[in-house]
PDB file of C-alpha atoms in Angstrom:
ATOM      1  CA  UNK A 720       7.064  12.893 -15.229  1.00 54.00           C
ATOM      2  CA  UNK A 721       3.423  11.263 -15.793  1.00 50.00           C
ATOM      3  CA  UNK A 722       3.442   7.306 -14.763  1.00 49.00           C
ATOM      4  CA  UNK A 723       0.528   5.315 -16.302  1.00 51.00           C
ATOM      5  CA  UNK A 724      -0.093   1.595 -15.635  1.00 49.00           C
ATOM      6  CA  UNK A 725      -3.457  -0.249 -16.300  1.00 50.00           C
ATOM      7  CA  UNK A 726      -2.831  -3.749 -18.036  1.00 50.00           C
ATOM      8  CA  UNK A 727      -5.438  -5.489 -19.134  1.00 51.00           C
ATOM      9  CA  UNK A 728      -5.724  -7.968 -16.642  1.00 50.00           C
ATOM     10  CA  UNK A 729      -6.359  -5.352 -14.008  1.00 56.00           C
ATOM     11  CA  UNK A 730      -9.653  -4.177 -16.106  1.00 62.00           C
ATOM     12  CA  UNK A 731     -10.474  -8.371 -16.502  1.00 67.00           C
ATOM     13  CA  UNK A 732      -9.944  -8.103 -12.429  1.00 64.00           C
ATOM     14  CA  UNK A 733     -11.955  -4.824 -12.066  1.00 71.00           C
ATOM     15  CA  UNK A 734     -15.317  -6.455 -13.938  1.00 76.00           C
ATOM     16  CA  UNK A 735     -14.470  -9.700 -11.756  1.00 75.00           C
ATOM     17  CA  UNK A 736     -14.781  -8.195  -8.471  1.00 80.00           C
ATOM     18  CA  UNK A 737     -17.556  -6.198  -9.368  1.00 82.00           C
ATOM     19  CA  UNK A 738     -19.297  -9.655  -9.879  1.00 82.00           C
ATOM     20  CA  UNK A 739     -17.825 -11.373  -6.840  1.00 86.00           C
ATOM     21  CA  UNK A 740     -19.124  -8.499  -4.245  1.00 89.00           C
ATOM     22  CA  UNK A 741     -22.349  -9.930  -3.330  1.00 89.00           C
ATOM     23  CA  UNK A 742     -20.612 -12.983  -2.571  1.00 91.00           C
ATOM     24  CA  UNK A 743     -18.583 -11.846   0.625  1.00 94.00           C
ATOM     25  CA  UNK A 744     -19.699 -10.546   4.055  1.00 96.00           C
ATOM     26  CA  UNK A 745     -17.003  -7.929   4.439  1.00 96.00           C
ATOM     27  CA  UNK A 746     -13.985  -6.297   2.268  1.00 95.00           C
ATOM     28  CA  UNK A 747     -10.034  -6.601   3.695  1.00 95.00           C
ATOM     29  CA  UNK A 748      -8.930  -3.199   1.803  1.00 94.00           C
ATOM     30  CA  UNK A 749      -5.282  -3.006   2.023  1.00 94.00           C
ATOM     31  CA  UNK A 750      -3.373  -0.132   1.389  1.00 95.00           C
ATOM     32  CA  UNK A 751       0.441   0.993   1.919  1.00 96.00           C
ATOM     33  CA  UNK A 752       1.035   2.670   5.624  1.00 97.00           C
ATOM     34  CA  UNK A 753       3.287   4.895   3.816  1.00 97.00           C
ATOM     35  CA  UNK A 754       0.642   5.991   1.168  1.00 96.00           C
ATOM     36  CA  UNK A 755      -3.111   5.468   3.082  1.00 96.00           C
ATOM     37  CA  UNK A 756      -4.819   7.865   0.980  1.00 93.00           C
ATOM     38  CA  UNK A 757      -2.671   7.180  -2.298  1.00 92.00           C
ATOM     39  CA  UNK A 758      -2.802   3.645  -2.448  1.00 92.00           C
ATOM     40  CA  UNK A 759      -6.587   3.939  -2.398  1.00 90.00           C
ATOM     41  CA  UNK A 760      -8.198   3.037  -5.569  1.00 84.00           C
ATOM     42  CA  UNK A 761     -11.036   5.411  -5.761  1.00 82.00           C
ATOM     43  CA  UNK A 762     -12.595   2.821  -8.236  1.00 81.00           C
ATOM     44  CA  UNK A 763     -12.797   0.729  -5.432  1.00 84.00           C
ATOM     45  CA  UNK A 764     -15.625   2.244  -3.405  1.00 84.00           C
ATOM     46  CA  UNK A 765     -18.262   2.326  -5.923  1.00 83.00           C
ATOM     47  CA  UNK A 766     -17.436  -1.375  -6.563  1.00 85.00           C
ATOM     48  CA  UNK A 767     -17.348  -1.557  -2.579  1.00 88.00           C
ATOM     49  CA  UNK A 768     -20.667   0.552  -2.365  1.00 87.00           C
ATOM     50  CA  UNK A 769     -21.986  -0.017   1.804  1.00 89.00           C
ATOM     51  CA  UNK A 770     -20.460  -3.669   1.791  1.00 93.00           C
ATOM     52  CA  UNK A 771     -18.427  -3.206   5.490  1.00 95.00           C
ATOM     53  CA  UNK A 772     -14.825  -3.274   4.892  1.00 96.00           C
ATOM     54  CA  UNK A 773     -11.918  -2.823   7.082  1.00 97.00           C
ATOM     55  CA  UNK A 774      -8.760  -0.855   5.710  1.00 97.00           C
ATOM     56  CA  UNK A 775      -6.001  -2.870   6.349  1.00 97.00           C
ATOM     57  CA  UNK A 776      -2.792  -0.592   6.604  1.00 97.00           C
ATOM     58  CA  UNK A 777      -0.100  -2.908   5.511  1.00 97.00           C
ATOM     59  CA  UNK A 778       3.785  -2.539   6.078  1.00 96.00           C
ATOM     60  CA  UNK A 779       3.514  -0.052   9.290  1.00 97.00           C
ATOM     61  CA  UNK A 780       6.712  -1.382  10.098  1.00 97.00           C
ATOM     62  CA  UNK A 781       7.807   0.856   7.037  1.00 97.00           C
ATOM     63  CA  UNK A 782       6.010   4.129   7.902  1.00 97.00           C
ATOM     64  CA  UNK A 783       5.904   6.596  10.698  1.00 96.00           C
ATOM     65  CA  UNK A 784       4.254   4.865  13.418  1.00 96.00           C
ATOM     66  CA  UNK A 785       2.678   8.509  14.729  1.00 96.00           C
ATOM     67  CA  UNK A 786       1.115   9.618  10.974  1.00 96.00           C
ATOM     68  CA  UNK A 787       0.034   5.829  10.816  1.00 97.00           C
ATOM     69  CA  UNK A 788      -2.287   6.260  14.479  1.00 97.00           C
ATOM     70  CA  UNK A 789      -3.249   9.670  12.685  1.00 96.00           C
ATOM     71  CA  UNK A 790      -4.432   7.605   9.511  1.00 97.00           C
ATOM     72  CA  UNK A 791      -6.383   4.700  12.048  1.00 97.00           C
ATOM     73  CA  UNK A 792      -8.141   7.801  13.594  1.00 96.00           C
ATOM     74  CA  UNK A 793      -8.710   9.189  10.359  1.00 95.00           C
ATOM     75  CA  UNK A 794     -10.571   6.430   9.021  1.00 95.00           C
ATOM     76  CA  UNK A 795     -12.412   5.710  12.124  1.00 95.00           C
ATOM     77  CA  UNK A 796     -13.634   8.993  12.084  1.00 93.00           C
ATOM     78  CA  UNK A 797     -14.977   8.690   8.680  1.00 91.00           C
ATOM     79  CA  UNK A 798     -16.488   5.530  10.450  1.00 92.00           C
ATOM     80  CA  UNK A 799     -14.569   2.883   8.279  1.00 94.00           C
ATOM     81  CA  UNK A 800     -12.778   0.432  10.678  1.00 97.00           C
ATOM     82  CA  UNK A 801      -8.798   0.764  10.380  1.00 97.00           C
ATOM     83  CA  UNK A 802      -6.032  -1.813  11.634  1.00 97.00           C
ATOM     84  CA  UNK A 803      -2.039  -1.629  11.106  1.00 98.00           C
ATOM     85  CA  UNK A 804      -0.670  -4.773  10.704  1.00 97.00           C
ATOM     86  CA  UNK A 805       2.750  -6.230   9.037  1.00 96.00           C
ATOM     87  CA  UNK A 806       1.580  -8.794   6.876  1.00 92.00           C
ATOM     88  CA  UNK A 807       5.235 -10.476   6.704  1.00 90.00           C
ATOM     89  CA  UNK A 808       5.779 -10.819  10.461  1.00 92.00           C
ATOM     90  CA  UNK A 809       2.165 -11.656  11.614  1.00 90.00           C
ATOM     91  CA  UNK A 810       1.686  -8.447  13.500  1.00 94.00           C
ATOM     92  CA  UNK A 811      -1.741  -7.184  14.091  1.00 95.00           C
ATOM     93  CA  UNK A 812      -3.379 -10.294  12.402  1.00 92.00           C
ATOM     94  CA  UNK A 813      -5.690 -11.048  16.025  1.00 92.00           C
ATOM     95  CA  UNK A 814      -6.887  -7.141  16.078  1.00 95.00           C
ATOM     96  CA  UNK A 815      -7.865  -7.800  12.156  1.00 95.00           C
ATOM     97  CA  UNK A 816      -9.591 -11.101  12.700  1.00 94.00           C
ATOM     98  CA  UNK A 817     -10.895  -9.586  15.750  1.00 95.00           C
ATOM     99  CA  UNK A 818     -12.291  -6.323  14.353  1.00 96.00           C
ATOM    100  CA  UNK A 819     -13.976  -8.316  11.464  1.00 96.00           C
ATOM    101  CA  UNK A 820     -16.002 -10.606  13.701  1.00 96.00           C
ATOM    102  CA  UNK A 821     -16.941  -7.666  15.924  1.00 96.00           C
ATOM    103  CA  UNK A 822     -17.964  -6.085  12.186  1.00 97.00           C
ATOM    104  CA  UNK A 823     -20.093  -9.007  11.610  1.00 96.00           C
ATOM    105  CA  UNK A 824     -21.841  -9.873  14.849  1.00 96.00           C
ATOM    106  CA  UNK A 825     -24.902  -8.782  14.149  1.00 95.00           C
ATOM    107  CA  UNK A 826     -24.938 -10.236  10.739  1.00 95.00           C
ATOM    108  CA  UNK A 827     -24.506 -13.665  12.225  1.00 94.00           C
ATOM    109  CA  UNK A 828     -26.885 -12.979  15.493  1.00 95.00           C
ATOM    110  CA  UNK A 829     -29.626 -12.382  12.874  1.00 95.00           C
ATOM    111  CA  UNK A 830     -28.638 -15.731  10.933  1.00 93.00           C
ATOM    112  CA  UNK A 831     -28.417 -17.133  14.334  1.00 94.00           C
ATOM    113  CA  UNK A 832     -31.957 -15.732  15.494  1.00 95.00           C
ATOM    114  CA  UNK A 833     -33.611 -17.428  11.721  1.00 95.00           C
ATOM    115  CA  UNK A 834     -31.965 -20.816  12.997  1.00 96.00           C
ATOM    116  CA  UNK A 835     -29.348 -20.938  10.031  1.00 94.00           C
ATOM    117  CA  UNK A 836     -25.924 -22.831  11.057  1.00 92.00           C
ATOM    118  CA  UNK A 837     -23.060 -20.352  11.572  1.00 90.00           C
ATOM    119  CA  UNK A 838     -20.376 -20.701   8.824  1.00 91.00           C
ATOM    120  CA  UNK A 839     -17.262 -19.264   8.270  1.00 93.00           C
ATOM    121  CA  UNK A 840     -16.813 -15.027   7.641  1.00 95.00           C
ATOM    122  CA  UNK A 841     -16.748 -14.605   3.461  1.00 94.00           C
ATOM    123  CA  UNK A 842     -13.906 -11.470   2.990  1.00 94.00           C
ATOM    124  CA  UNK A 843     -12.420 -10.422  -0.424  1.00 90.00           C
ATOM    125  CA  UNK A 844      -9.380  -8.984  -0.574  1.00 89.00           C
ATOM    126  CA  UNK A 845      -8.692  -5.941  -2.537  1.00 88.00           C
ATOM    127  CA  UNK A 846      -6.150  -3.108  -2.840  1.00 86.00           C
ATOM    128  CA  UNK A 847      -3.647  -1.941  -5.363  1.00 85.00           C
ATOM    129  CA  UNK A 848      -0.943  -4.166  -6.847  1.00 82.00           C
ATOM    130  CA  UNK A 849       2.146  -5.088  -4.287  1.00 84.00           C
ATOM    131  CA  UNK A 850       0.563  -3.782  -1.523  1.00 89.00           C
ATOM    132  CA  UNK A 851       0.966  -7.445   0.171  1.00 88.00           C
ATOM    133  CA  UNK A 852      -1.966  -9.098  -0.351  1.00 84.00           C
ATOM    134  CA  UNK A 853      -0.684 -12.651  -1.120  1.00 81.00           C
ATOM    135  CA  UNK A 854       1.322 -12.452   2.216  1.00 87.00           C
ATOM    136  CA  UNK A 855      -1.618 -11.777   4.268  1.00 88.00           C
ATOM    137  CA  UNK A 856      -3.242 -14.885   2.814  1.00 82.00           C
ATOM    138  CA  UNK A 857       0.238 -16.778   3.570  1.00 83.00           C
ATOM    139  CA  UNK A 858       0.078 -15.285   6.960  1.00 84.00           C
ATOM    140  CA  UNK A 859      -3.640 -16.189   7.869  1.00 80.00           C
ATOM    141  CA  UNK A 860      -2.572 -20.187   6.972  1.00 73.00           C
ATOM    142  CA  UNK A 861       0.825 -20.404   8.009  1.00 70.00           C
ATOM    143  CA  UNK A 862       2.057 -21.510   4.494  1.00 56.00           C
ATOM    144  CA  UNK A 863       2.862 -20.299   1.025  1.00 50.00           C
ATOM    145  CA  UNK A 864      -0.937 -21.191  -0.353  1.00 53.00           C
ATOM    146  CA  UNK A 865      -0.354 -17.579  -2.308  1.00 51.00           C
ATOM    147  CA  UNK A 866       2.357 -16.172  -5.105  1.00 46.00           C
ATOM    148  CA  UNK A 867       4.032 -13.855  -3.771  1.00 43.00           C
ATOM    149  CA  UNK A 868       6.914 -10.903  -4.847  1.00 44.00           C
ATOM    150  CA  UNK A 869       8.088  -7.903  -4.055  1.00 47.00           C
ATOM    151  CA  UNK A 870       7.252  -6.263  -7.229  1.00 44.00           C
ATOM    152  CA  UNK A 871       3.347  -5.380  -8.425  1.00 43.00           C
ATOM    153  CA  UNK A 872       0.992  -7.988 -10.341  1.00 42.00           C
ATOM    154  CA  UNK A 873       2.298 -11.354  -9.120  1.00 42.00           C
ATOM    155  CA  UNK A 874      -1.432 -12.415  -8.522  1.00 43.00           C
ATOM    156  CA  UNK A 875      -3.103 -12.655 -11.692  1.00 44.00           C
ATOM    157  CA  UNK A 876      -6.065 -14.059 -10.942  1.00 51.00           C
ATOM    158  CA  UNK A 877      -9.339 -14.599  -8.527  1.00 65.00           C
ATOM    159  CA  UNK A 878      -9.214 -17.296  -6.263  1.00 70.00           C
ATOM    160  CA  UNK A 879     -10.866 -18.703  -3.279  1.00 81.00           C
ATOM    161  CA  UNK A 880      -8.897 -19.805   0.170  1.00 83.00           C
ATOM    162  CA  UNK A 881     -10.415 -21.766   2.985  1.00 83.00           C
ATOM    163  CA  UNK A 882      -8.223 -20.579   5.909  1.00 79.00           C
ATOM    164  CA  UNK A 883      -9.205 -22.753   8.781  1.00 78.00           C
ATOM    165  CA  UNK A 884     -12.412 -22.841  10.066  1.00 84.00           C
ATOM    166  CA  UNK A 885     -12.953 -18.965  10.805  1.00 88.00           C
ATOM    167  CA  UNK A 886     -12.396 -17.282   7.114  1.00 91.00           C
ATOM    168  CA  UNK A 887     -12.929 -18.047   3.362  1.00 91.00           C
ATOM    169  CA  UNK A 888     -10.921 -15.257   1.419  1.00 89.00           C
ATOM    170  CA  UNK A 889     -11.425 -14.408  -2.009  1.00 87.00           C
ATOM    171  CA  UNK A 890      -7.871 -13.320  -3.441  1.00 79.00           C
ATOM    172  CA  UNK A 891      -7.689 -10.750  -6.348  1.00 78.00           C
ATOM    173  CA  UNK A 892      -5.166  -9.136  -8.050  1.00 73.00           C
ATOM    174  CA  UNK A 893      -4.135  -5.872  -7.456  1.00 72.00           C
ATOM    175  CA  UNK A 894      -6.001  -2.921  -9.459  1.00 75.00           C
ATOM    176  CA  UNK A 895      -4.805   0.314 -10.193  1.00 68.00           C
ATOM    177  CA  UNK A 896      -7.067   2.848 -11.843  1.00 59.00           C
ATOM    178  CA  UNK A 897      -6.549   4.044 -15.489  1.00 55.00           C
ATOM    179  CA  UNK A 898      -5.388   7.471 -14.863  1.00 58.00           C
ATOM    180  CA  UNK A 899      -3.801   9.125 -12.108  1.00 63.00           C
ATOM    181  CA  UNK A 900      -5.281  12.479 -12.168  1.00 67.00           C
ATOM    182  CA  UNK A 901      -2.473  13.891  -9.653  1.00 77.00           C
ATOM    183  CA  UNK A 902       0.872  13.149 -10.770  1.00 81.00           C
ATOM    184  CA  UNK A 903       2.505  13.097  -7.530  1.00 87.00           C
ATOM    185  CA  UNK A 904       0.561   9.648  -6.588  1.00 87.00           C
ATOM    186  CA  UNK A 905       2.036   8.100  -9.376  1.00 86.00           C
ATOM    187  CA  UNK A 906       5.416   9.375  -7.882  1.00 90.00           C
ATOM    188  CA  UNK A 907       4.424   8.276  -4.763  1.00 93.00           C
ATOM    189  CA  UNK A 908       3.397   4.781  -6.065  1.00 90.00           C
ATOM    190  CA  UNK A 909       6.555   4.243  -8.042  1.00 90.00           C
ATOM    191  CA  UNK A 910       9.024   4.910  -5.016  1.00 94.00           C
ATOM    192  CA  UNK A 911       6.930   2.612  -2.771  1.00 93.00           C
ATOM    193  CA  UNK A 912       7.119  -0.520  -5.728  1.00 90.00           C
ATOM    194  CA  UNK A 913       3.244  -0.665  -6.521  1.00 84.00           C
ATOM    195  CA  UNK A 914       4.279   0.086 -10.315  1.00 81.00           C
ATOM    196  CA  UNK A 915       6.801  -1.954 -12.467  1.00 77.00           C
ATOM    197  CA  UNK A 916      10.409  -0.551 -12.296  1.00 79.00           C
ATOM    198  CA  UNK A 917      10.308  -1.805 -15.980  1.00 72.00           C
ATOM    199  CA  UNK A 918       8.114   1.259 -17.357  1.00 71.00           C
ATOM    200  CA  UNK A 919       9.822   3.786 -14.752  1.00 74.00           C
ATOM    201  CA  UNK A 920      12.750   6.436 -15.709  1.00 87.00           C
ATOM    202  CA  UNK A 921      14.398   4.652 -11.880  1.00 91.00           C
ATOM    203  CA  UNK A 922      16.636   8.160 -12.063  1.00 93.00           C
ATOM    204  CA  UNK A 923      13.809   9.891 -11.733  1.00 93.00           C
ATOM    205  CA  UNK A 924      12.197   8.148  -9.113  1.00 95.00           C
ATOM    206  CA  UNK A 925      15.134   8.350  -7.155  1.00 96.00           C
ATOM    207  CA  UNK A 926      15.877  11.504  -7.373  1.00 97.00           C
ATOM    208  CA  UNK A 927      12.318  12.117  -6.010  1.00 96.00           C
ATOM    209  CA  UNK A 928      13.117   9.784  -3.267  1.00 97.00           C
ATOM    210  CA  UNK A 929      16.357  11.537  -2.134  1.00 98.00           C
ATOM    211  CA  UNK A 930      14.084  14.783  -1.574  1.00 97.00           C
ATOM    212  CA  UNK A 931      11.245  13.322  -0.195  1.00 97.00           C
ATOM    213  CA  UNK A 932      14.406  11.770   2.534  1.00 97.00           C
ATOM    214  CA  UNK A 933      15.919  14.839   2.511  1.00 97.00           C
ATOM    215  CA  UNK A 934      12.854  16.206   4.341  1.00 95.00           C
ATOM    216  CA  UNK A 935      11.860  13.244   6.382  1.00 95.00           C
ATOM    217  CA  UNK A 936      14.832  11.357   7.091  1.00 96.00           C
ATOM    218  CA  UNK A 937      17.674  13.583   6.757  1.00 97.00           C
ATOM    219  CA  UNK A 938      20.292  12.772   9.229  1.00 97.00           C
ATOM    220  CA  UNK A 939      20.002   9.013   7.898  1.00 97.00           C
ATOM    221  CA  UNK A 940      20.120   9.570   4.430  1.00 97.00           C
ATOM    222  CA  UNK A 941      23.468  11.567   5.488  1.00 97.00           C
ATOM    223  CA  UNK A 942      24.579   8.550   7.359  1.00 97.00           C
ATOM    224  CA  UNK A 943      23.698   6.279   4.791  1.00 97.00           C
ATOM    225  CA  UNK A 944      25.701   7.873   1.839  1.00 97.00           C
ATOM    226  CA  UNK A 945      27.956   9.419   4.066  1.00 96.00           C
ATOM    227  CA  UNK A 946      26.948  12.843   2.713  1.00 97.00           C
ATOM    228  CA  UNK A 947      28.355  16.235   4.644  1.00 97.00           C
ATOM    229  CA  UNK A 948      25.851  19.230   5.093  1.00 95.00           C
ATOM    230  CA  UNK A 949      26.938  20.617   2.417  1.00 96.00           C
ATOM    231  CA  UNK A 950      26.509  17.721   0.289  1.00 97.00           C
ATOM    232  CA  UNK A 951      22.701  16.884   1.762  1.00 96.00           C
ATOM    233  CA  UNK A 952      21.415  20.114   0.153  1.00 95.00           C
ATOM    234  CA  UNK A 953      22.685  19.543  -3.501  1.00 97.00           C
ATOM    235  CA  UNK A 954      20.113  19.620  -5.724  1.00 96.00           C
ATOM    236  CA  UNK A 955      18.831  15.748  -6.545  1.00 95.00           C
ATOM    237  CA  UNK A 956      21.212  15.101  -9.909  1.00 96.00           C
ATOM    238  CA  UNK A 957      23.708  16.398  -8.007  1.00 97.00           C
ATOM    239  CA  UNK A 958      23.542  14.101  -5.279  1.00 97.00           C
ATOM    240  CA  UNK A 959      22.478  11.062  -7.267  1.00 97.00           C
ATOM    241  CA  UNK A 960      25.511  11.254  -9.118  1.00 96.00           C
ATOM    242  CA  UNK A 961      28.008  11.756  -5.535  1.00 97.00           C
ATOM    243  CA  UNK A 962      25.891   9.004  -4.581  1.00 97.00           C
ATOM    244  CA  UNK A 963      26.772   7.264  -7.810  1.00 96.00           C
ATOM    245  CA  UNK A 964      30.516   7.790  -7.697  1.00 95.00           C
ATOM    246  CA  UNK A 965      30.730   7.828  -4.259  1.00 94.00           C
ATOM    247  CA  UNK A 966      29.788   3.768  -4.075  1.00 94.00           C
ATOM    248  CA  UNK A 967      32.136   3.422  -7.117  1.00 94.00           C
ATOM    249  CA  UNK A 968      29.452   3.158  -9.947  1.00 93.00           C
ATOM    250  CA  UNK A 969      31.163   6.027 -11.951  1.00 84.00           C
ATOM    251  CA  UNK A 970      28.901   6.995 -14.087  1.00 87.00           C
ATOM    252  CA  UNK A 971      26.295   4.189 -13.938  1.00 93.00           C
ATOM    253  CA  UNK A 972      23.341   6.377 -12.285  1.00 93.00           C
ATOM    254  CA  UNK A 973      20.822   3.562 -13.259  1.00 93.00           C
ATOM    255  CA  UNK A 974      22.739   1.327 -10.813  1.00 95.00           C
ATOM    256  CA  UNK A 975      22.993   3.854  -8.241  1.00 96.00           C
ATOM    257  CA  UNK A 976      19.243   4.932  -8.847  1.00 96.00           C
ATOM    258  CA  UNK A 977      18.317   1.178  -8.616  1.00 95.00           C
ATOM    259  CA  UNK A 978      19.852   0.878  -4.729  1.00 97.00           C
ATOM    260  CA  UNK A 979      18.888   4.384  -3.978  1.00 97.00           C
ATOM    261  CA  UNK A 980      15.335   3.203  -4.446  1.00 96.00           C
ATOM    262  CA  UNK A 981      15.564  -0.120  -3.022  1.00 96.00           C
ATOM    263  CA  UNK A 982      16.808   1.297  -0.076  1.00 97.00           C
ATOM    264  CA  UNK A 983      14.233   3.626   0.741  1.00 97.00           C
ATOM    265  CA  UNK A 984      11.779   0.909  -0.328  1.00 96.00           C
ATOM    266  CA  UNK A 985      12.753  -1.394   2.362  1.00 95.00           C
ATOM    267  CA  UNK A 986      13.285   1.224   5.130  1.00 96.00           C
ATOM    268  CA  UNK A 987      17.409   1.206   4.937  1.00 97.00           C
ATOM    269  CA  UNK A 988      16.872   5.153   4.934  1.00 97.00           C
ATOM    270  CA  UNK A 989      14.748   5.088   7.992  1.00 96.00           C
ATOM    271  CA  UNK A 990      10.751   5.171   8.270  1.00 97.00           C
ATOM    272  CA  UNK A 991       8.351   7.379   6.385  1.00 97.00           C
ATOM    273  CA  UNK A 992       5.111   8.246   5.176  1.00 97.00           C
ATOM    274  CA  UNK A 993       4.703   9.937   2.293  1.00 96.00           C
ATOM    275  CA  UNK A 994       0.750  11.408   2.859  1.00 95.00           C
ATOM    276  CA  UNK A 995       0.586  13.169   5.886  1.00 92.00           C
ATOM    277  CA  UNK A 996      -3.140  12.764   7.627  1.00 90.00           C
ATOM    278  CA  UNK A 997      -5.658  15.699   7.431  1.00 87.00           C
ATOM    279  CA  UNK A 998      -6.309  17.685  10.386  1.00 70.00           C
ATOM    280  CA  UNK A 999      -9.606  18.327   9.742  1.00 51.00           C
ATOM    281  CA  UNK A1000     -12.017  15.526   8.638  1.00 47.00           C
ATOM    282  CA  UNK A1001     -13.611  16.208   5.660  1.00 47.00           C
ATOM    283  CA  UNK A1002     -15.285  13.883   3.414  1.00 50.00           C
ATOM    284  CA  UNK A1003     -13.132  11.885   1.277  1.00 47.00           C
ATOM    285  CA  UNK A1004     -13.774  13.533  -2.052  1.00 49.00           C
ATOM    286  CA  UNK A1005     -12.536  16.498  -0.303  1.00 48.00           C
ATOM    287  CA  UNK A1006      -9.475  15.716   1.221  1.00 45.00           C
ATOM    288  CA  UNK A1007      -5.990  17.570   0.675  1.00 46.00           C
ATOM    289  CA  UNK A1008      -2.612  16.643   2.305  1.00 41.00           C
ATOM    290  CA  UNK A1009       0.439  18.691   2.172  1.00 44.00           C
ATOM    291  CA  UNK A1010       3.775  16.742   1.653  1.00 42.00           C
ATOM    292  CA  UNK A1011       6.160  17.916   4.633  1.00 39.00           C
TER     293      UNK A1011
END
């Protein structure tokens, strides 16, 4: 199965933030918690180039709270700052705002030192579509100021947010790059919602769901679907179909691959991460994960 999705708005967004860089003192790059290396957009850090940026691991409520300290020291070993936070509850929103100031003090102690008035920090926000970008911005103001969805490319456009006295965030819409050389990160990005369901085969997704919960999360996926042992280990189409008549959809696997995948989307199958950090600690370009 090969997934492709670049509208054209995301290569209108692409040339827009490309413009917009100089602008901003620092980058907010979120990613998924389940997906820190896939939900990277390698585009991103030539448009990024030495600007500092802080990767913002979004939904760690969702992912495996041990792989997800593995990722933070991962990053900060490649000496790019990393926080966990759950953009929909508030949680880590202090340790961001904190770690960007602490980013940015000596930016502003120069300023300070020329006799130039402090202002508020300048961030952009960037990261692949759905990743929760518009709910961060909610979060930092206490208010729906943002569109947001739980489905890629609500935010269609640039646009600048004074949020309080502190920040100024540019918005942008989510970009995905045109090809994804690895199929299994456009897997990976289809089961965690950063593509439209509407250009997906859902069976298929789901079916790579079940294994991928098979391996992580297999004593809940029983529970959930009441599945015996024997039943766990049938192959996917197999199962997606017990699955299917087994919550009385006969033989309407769409409907059954539709819950199967919303389920694992919003955790009812337990937490998960689907890139496992390095050991080692390459360099970027040369990192390799195994799927467990």
């Amino acid at each position: 199965m090969t997934i492709q999705w670049f509208p054209g708005h995301m290569a209108k967004a692409r040339r827009q933030v490309t413009e917009k860089i100089k602008l901003v003192d620092i980058v907010f790059e979120l990613v998924d918690a389940r997906l820190p290396l896939s939900s990277r957009n390698p585009i991103l850090d030539e448009i990024i180039g030495e600007k500092p940026r802080i990767i913002i691991l979004n939904k760690s409520d969702l992912a495996d709270p041990l792989e997800t300290k593995k990722w933070v020291a991962y990053f900060n070993d490649q000496g790019i700052a990393a926080v966990p936070i759950v953009a929909q509850e508030g949680t880590g929103m202090k340790q961001l705002m904190g770690k960007a100031k602490e980013l940015l003090q000596p930016k502003f102690d120069r300023r300070a030192a020329k006799g130039i008035k402090p202002r508020a920090i300048r961030a952009m926000s960037i990261g692949i579509p759905n990743v929760g970008k518009s709910t961060l911005i909610n979060r930092f103001v206490k208010k729906n100021i943002a569109q947001t969805g739980n489905k890629p490319g609500v935010t269609k456009a640039q646009q600048w947010l004074k949020l309080g006295k502190e920040l100024e965030l540019l918005d942008t819409p989510g970009i995905l790059w045109p090809k994804f050389e690895d199929p299994e990160i456009g897997k990976k990005l289809a089961l965690t919602g950063a593509i439209k369901d509407t250009i997906l085969q859902l069976d298929e997704i789901a079916m790579y769901g079940l294994e991928e919960m098979k391996i992580r999360n297999p004593e809940m996926l029983a529970k959930r679907y009441r599945l015996t042992e024997e039943e766990l280990n049938l192959e996917s189409p197999d199962l997606l179909m017990l699955i299917s008549e087994r919550k009385g959809y006969k033989d309407d696997y769409t409907r059954a691959a539709e819950l199967i995948v919303f389920e694992i989307r919003s955790g009812k199958i337990g937490k998960y991460t689907l890139d496992i950090a390095p050991v080692s600690l390459p360099k970027r370009q040369d990192i390799k994960w195994e799927n467990r």
